[in-house]
Tab-separated table of C-alpha atoms in Angstrom:
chain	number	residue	atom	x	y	z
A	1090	UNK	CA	-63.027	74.469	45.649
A	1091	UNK	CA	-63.622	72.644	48.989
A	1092	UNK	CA	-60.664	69.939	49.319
A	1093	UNK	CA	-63.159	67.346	50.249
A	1094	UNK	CA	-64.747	67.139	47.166
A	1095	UNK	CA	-61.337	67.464	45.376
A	1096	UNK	CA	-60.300	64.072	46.980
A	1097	UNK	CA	-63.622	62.416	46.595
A	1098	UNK	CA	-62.928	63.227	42.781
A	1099	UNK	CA	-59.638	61.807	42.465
A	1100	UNK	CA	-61.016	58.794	43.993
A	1101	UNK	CA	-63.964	58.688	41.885
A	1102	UNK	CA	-61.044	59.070	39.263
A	1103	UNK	CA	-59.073	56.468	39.974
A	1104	UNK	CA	-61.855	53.829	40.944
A	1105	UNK	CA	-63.371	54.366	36.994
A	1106	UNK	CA	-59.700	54.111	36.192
A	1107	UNK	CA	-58.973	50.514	37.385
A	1108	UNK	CA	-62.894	49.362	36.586
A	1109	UNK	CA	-61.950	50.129	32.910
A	1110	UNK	CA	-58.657	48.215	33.019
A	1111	UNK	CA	-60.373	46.015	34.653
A	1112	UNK	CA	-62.818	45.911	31.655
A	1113	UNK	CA	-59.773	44.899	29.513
A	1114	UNK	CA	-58.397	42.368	30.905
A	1115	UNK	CA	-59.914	38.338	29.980
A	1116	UNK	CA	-61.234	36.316	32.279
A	1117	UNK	CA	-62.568	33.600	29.322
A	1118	UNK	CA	-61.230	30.395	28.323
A	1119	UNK	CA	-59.237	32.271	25.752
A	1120	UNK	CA	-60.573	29.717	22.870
A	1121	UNK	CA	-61.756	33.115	20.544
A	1122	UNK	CA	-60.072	34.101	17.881
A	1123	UNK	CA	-58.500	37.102	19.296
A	1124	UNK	CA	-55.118	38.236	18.631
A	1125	UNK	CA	-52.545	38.770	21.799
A	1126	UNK	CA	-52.278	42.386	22.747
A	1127	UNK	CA	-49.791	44.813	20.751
A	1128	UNK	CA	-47.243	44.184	23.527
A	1129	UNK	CA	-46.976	40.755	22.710
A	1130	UNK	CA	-45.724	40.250	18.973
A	1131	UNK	CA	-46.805	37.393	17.044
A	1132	UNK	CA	-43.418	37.006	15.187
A	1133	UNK	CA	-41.299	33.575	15.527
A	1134	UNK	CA	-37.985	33.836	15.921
A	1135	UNK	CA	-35.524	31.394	15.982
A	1136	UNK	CA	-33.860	29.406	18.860
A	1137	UNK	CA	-30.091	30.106	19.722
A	1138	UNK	CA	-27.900	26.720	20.206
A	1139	UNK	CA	-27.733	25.646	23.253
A	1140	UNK	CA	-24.728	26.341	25.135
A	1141	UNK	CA	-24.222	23.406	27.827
A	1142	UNK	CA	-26.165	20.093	27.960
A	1143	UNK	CA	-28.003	20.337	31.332
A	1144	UNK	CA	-31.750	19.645	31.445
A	1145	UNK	CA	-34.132	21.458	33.860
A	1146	UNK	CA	-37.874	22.133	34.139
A	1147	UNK	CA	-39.709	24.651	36.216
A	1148	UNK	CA	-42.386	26.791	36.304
A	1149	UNK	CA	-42.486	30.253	34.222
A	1150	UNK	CA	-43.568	33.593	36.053
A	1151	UNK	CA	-46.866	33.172	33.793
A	1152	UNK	CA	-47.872	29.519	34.757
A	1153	UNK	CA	-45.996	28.189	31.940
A	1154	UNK	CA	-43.750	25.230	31.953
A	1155	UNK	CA	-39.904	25.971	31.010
A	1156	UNK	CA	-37.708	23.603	28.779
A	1157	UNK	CA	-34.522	22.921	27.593
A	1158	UNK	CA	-35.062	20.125	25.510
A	1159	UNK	CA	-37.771	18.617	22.640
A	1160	UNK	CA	-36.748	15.084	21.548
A	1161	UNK	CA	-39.536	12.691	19.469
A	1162	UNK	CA	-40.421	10.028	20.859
A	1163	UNK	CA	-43.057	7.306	19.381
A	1164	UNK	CA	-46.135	6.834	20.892
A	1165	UNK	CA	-48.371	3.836	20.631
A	1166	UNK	CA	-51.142	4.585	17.993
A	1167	UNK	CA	-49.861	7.853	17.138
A	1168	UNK	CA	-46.217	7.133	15.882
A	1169	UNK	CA	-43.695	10.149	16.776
A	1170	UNK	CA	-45.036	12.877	18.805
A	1171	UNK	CA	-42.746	15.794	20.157
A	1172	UNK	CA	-42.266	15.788	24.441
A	1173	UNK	CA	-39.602	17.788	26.665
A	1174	UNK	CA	-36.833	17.520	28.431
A	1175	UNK	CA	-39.163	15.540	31.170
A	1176	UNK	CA	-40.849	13.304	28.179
A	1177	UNK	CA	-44.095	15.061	28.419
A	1178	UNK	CA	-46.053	15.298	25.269
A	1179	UNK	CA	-46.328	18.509	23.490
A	1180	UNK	CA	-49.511	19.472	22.077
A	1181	UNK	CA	-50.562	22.198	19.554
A	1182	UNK	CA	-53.598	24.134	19.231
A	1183	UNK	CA	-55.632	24.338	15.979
A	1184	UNK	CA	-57.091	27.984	16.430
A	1185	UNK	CA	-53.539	28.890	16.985
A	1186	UNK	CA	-51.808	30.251	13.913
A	1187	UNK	CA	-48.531	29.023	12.860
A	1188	UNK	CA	-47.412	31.769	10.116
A	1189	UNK	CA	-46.735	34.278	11.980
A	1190	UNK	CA	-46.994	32.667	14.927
A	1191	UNK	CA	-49.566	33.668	17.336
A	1192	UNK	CA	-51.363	32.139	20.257
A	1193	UNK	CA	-54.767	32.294	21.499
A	1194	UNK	CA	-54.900	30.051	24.264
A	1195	UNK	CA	-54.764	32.778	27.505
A	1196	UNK	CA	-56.697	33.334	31.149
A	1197	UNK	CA	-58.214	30.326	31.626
A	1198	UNK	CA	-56.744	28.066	28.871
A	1199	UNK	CA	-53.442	28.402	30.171
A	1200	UNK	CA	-54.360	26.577	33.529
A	1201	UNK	CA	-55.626	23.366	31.588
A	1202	UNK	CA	-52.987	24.164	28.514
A	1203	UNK	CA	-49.619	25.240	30.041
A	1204	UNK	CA	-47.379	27.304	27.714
A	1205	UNK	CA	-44.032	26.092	26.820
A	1206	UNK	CA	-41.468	28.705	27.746
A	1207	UNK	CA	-37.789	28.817	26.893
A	1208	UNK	CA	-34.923	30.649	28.251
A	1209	UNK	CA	-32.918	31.163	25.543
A	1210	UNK	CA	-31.586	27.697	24.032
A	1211	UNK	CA	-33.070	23.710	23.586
A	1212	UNK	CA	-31.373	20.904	22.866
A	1213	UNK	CA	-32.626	18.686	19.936
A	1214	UNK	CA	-33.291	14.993	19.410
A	1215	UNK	CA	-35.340	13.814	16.241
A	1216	UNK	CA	-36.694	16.940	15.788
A	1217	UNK	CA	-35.069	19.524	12.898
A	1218	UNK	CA	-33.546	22.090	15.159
A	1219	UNK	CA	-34.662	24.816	11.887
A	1220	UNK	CA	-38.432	24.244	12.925
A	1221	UNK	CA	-37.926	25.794	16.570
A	1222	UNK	CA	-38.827	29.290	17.196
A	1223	UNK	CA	-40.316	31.563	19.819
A	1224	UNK	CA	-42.690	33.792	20.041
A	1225	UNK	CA	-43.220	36.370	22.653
A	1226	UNK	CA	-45.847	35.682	25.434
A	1227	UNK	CA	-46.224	38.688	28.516
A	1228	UNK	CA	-42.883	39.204	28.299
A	1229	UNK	CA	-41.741	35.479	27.945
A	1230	UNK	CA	-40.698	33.314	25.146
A	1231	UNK	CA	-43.051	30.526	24.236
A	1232	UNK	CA	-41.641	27.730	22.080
A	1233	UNK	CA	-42.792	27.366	18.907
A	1234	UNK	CA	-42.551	24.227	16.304
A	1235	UNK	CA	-43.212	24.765	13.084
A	1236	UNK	CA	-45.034	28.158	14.073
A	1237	UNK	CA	-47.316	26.225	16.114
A	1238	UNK	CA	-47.027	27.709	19.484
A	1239	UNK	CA	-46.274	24.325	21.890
A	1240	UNK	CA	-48.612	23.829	25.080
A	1241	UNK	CA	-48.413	21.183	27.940
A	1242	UNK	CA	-51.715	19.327	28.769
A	1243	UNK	CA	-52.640	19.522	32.289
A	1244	UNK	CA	-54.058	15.846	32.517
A	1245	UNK	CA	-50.781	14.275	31.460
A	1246	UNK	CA	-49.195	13.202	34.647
A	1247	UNK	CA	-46.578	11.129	33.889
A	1248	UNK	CA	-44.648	10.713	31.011
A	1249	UNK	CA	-45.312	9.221	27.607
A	1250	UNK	CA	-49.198	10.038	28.305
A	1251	UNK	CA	-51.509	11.833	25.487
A	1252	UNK	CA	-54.999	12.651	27.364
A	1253	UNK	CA	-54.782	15.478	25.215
A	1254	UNK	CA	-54.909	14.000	22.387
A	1255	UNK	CA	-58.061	15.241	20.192
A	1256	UNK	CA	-59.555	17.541	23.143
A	1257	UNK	CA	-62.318	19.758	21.642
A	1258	UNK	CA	-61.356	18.659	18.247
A	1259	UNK	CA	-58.716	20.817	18.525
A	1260	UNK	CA	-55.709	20.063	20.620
A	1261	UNK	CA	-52.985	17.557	18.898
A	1262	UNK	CA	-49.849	16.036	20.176
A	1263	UNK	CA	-47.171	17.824	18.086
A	1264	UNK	CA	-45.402	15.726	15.085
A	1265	UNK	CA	-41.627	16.659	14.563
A	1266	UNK	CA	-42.635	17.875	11.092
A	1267	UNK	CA	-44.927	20.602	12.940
A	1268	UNK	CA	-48.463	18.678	12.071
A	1269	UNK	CA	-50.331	17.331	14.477
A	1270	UNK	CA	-50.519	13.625	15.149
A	1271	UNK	CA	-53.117	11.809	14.504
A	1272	UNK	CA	-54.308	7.916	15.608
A	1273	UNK	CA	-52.865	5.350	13.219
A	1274	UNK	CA	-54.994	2.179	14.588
C-alpha cells in the first residue's frame, strides 16, 4: 500500500476520532436533566473533621470555588441561609437531586453557578455538621448539604448578598436544615 495514503488514513482516523469526542462533550447551559458521566459518581459521602481552624478560599481546577467553612447566618427576609468561610450565600439547585446526590448544573451553568469544592474537611457554625457530604465532580469534591449539591451565585459580590435568590424558579439560598429558603415578608 502506498505510505501516502496510509498517513492520510490515520489522519482521517484521528480527525473522526476527536470530532466524535468532540460530539460528547456539552457545550449547553447544563439545566437538562442529565445525569453526570459514569466517572463522576452521584454518591454523598460524608465530610472528615476538620483538622486545624484556618480559613481559605480559592479557585478549584474546574472553576469552582473552594471552602473550609459553612456557618448560617440570617438574612433579612429570608431568616438563616447557609454562606462560606467568606460569608457568601450558598445556593441550591432544584433540578439537582439530593438522594443520591447528583448535580446537573455543568458547561455553561458553572460560570454563572460556581461549584462548591472541598478539600477534605469544613468547619461548622449553625449548621449540623451530619448534613455535610460530598459528592464527586471531574475528579473534585463538591460540597453537599443535605444532598443538595451547594453552588455560589456569580452576581453576589460581596457578602451577605442573595441575587440568587429565586433565579429561574429554581435556584434557592440554602437553609441549614437542607431546604431552600424562601422570603418571609
Amino acid at each position: 500500500m502506498n505510505p501516502r495514503r496510509i498517513v492520510l488514513s490515520l489522519v482521517a482516523g484521528l480527525a473522526s476520532t476527536l470530532l466524535l469526542g468532540a460530539c460528547g462533550s456539552s457545550n449547553g447551559t447544563g439545566t437538562d436533566n442529565a445525569a453526570p458521566a459514569a466517572s463522576d459518581p452521584a454518591i454523598s459521602t460524608p465530610v472528615a473533621s476538620p483538622p486545624s481552624t484556618s480559613a481559605t478560599a480559592g479557585t478549584g481546577s474546574d472553576g469552582g470555588t473552594t471552602t473550609t467553612a459553612v456557618t448560617a447566618k440570617a438574612m433579612n427576609g429570608l431568616g438563616n441561609v447557609v454562606t462560606d468561610n467568606n460569608g457568601m450565600t450558598l445556593y441550591r439547585f432544584d433540578k439537582d437531586e439530593p438522594s443520591p446526590s447528583k448535580w446537573t448544573c455543568k458547561g455553561a451553568c458553572t460560570m454563572t453557578w460556581i461549584p462548591v469544592i472541598v478539600q477534605d474537611s469544613v468547619r461548622t457554625s449553625g449548621v449540623e455538621k451530619s448534613l455535610l457530604g460530598t459528592v464527586h465532580r471531574s475528579g473534585l469534591k463538591q460540597l453537599t448539604l443535605a444532598g443538595w449539591p451547594l453552588y455560589r451565585y456569580i452576581g453576589d459580590t460581596a457578602a451577605g448578598q442573595v441575587n440568587g435568590q429565586g433565579k429561574d424558579d429554581e435556584w434557592y439560598a440554602i437553609a441549614p436544615s437542607g431546604q431552600k429558603s424562601a422570603t418571609t415578608g
